[in-house]
mmCIF file of C-alpha atoms in Angstrom:
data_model
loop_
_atom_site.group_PDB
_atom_site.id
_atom_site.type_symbol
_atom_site.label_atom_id
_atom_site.label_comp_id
_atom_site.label_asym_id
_atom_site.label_seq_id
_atom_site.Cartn_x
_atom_site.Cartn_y
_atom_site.Cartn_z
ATOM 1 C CA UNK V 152 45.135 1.524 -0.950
ATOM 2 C CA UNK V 153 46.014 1.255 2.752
ATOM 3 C CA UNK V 154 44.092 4.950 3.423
ATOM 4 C CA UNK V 155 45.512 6.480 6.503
ATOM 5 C CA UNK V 156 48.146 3.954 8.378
ATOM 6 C CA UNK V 157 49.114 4.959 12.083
ATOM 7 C CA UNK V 158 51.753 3.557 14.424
ATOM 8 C CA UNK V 159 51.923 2.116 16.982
ATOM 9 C CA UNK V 160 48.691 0.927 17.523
ATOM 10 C CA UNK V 161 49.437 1.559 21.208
ATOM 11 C CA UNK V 162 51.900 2.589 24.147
ATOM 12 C CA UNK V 163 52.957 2.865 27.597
ATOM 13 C CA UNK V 164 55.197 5.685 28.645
ATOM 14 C CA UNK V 165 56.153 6.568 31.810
ATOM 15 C CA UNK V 166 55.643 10.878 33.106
ATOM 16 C CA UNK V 167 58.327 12.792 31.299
ATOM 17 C CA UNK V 168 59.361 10.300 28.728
ATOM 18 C CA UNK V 169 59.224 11.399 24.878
ATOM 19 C CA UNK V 170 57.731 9.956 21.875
ATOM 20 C CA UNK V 171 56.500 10.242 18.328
ATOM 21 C CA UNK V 172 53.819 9.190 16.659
ATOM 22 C CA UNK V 173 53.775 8.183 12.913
ATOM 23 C CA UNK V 174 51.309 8.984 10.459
ATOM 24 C CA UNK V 175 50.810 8.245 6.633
ATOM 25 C CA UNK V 176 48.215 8.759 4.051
ATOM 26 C CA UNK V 177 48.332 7.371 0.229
ATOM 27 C CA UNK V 178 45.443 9.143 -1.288
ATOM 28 C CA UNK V 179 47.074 11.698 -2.184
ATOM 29 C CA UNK V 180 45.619 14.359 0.139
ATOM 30 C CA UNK V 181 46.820 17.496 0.925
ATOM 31 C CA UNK V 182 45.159 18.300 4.685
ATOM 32 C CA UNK V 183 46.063 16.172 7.635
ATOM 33 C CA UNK V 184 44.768 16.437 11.244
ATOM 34 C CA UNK V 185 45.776 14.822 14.736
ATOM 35 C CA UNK V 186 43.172 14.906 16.866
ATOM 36 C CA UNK V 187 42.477 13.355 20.486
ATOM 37 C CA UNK V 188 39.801 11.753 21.846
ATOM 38 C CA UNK V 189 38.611 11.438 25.486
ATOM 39 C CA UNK V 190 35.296 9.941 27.086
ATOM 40 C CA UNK V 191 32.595 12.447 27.319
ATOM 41 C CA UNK V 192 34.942 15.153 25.389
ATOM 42 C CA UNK V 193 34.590 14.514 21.764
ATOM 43 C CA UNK V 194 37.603 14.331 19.125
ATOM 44 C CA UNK V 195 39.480 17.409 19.446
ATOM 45 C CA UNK V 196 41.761 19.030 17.495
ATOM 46 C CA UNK V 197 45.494 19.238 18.347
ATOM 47 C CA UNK V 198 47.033 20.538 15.416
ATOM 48 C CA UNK V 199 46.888 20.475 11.356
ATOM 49 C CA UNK V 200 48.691 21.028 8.235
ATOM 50 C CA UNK V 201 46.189 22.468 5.713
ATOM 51 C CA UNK V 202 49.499 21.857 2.818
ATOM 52 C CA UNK V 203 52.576 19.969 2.655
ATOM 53 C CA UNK V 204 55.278 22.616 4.423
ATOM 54 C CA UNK V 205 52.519 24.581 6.882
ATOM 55 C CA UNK V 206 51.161 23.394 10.347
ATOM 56 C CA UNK V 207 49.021 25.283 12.633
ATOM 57 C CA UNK V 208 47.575 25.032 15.997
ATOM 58 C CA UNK V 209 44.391 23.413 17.057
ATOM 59 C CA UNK V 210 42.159 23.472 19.767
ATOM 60 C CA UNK V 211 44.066 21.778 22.508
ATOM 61 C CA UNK V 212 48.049 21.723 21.381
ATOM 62 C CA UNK V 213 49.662 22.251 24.495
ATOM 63 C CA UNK V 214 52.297 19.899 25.164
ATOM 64 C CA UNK V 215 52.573 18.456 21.385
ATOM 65 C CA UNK V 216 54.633 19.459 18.137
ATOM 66 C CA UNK V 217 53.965 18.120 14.610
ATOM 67 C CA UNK V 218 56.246 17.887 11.583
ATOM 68 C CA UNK V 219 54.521 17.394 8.063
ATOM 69 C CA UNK V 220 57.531 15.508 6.805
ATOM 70 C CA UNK V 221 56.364 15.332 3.313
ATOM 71 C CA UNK V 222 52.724 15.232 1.360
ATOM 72 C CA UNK V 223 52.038 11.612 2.888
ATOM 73 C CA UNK V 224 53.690 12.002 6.482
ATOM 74 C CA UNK V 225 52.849 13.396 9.632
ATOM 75 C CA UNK V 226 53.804 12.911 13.106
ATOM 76 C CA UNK V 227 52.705 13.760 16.752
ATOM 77 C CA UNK V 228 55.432 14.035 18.741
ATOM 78 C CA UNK V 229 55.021 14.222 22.889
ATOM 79 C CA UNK V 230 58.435 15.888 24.174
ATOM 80 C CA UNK V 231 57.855 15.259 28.164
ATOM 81 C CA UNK V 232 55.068 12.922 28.511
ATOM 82 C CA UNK V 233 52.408 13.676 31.526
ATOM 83 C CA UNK V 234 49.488 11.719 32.484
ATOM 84 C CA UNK V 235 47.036 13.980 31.141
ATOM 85 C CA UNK V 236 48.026 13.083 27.654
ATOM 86 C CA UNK V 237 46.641 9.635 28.269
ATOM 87 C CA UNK V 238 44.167 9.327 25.441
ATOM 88 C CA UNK V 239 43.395 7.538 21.808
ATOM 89 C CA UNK V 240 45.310 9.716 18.916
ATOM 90 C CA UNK V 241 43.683 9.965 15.624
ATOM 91 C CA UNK V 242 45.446 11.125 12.227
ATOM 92 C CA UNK V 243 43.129 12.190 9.054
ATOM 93 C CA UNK V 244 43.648 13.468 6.202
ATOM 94 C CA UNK V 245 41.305 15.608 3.895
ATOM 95 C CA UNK V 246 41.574 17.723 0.623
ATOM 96 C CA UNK V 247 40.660 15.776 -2.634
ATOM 97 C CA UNK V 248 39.963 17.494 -5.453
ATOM 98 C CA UNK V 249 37.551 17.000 -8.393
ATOM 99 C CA UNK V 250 37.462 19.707 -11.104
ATOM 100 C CA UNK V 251 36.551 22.923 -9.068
ATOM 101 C CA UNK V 252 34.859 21.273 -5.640
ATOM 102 C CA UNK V 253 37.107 20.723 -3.017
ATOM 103 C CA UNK V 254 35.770 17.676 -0.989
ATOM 104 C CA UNK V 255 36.188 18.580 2.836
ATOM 105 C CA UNK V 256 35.506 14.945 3.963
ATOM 106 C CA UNK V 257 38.325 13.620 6.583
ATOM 107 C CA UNK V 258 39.036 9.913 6.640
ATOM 108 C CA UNK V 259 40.704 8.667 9.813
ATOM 109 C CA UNK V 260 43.436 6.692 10.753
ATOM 110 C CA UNK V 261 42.954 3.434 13.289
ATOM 111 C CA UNK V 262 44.119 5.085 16.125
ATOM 112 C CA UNK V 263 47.112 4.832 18.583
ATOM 113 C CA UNK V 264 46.217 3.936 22.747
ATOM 114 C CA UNK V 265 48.531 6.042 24.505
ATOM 115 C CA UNK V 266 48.828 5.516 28.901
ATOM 116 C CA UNK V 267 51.247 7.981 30.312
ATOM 117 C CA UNK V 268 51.831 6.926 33.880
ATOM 118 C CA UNK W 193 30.181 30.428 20.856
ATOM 119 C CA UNK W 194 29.979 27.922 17.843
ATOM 120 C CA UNK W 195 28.867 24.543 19.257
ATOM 121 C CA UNK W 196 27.963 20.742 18.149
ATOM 122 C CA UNK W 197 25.724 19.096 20.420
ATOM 123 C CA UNK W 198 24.397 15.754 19.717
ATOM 124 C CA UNK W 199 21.139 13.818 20.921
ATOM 125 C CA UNK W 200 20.443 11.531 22.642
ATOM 126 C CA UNK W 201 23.801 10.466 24.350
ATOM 127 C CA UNK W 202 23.098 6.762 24.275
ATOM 128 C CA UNK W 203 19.822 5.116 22.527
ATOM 129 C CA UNK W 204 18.971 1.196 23.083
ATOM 130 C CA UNK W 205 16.234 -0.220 19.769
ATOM 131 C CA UNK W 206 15.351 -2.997 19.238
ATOM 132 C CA UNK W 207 15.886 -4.625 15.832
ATOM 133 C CA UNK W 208 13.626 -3.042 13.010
ATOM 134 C CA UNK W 209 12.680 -0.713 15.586
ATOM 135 C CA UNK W 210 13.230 2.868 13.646
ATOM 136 C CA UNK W 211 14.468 6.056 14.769
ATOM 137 C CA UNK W 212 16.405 9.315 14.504
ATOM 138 C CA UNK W 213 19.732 11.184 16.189
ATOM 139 C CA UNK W 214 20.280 14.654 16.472
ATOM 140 C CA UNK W 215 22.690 16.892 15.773
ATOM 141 C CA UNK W 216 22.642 20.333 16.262
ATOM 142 C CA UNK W 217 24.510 23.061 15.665
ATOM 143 C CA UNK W 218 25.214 27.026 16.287
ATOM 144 C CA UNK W 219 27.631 28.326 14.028
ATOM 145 C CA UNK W 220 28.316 31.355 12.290
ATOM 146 C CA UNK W 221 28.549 30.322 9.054
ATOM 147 C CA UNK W 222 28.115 26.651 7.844
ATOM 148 C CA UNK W 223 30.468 25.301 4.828
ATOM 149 C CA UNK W 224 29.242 21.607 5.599
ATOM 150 C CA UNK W 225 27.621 18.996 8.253
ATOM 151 C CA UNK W 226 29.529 15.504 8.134
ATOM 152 C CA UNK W 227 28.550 11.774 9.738
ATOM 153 C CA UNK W 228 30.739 9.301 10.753
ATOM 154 C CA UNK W 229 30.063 5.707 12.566
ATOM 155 C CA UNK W 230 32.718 4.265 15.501
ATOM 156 C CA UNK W 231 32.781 1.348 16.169
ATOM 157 C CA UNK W 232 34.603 0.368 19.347
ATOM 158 C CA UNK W 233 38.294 0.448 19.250
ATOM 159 C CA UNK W 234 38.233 1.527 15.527
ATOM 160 C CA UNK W 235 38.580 5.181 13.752
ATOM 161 C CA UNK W 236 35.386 7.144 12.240
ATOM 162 C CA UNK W 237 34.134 5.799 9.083
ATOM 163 C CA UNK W 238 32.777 8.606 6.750
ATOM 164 C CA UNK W 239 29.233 8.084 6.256
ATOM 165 C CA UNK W 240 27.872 11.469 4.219
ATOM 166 C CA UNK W 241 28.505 14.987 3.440
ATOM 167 C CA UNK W 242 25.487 17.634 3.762
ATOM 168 C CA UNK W 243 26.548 21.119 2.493
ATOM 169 C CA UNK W 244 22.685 22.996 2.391
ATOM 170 C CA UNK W 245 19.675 23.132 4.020
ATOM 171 C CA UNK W 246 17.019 20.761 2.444
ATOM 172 C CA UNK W 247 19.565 18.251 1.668
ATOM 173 C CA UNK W 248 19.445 14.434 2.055
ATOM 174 C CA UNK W 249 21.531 11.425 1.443
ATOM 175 C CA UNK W 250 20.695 8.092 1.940
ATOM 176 C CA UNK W 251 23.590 4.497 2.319
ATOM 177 C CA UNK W 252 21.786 1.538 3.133
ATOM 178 C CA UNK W 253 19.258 2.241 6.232
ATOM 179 C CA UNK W 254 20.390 5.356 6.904
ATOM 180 C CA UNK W 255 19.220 9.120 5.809
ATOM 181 C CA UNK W 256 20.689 12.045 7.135
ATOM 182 C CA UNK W 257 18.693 15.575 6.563
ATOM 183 C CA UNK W 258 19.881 18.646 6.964
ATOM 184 C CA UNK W 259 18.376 22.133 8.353
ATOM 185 C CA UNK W 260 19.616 25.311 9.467
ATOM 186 C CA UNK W 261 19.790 24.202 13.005
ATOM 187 C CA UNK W 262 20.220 20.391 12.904
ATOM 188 C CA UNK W 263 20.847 17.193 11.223
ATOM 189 C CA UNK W 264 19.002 14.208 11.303
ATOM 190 C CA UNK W 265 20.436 10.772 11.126
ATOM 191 C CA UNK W 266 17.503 8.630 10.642
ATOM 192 C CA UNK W 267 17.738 4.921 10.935
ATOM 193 C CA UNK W 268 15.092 3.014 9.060
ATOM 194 C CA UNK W 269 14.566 -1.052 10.181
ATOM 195 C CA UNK W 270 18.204 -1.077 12.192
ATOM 196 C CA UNK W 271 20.109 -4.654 12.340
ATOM 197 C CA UNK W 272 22.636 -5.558 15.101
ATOM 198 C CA UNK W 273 25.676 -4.467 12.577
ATOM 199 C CA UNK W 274 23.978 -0.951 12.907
ATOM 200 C CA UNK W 275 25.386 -0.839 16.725
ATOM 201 C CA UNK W 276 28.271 1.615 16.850
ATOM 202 C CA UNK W 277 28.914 5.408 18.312
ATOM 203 C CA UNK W 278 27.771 7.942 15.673
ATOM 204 C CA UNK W 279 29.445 11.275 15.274
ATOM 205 C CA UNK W 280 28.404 14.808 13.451
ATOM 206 C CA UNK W 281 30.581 17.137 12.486
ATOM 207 C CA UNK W 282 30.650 20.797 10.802
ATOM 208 C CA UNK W 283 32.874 22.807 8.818
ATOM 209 C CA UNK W 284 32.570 26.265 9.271
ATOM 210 C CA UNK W 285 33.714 29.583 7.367
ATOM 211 C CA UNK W 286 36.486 31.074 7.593
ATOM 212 C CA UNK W 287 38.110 27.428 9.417
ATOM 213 C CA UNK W 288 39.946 26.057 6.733
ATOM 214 C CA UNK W 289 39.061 22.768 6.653
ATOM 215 C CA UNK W 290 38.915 22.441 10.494
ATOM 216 C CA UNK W 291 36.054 20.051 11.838
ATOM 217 C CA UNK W 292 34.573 20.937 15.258
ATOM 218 C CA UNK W 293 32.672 17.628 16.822
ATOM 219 C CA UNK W 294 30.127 16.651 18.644
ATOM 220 C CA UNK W 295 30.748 14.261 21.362
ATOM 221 C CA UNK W 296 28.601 11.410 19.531
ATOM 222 C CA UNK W 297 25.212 9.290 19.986
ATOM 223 C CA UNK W 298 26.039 5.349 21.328
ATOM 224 C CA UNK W 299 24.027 3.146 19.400
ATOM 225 C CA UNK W 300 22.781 -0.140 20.152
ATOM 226 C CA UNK W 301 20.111 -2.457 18.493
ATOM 227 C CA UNK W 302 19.182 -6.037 20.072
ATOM 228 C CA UNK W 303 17.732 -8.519 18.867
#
């Protein structure tokens, strides 16, 4: 099993330019995340999909829209691309299942290097 | 306000020199308190799960504890491998399964 798979690994954009980034999971979880993470700030939450088909905000989702494509996919997508959106982008996914217990854990992608200049 | 913090920020040992990180935590309603290890250029690696105070798990040379107000992460003999950014999280009530952060402890153990 590959786990959670993210590309690309990294990117340049220049301010206002658009992109998306891919996300995939094969363990057959039903939660995925994107977060961000910034020195001194933490990872941080930009939105989520709790089940294939809903998405909801997060703590910092300005600027970014999401699209849970199907149970395994998930993408980030920047529409118009400003420097403060410089940062490392993690997926992760969540939501096994063993008889009753729900197992909360989160298991993370490798991460994408974006520079917005 | 429900908050992570996470002590010390950076902590330099020497190799078998043991010690412990903090993590604590002000939150309404705890669900569960999760670990993770960085290393540099890399995503978190799940290390353990603590879901009640009084709790322990143990991998290798690392415990984590868990009371009402913190976790431990308790590093027992570390090795140069054991060098890495180490990161709490909780899950609270009524979040879903939303994890709020702490902004992490930078490990490093020389020889």
């Amino acid at each position: 099993n590959a786990g959670v798979t993210q590309t690309p690994k990294f990117q340049v954009l220049k301010t206002g330019q658009s992109m998306t980034l891919q996300c995939a999971q094969d363990m057959n979880h039903n939660s995925m995340y994107w977060y961000r993470q910034d020195p001194g700030m933490g990872l941080r939450l930009i939105y989520y999909s709790a089940s294939e088909g809903t998405t909801d905000k997060g703590e910092v989702p300005n600027g970014y829209n999401v699209s849970r494509l199907n149970k395994r996919e998930f993408s980030l997508r920047l529409e118009s691309a400003a420097p403060s959106q410089t940062s490392v982008y993690f997926c992760a996914s969540s939501g096994s299942s063993w008889g009753e217990r729900l197992y909360n854990e989160q298991f993370f992608g490798p991460g994408t290097r974006l520079t917005v200049l | 306000e429900d908050q992570v913090t996470q002590s010390p920020e950076a902590l330099r040992l020497q190799e078998g020199e043991s010690s412990s990180l903090n993590c604590s935590y002000t939150v309404s309603g705890l669900r569960g308190l999760f670990w993770y290890r960085q290393d540099p250029g890399k995503g978190p690696e799940f290390l353990f799960t603590l879901y009640s105070a009084g709790e322990e798990k143990e991998k290798e040379r690392l415990k984590a504890t868990l009371t009402k107000k913190e976790s431990f992460l308790h590093i027992t003999a570390p090795k140069p491998e054991d060098s890495a950014t180490y990161l709490c999280a909780v899950l609270m009530t009524g979040t879903a399964s939303k994890l709020t952060f702490g902004t992490g402890t930078r490990l490093q153990v020389t020889l």
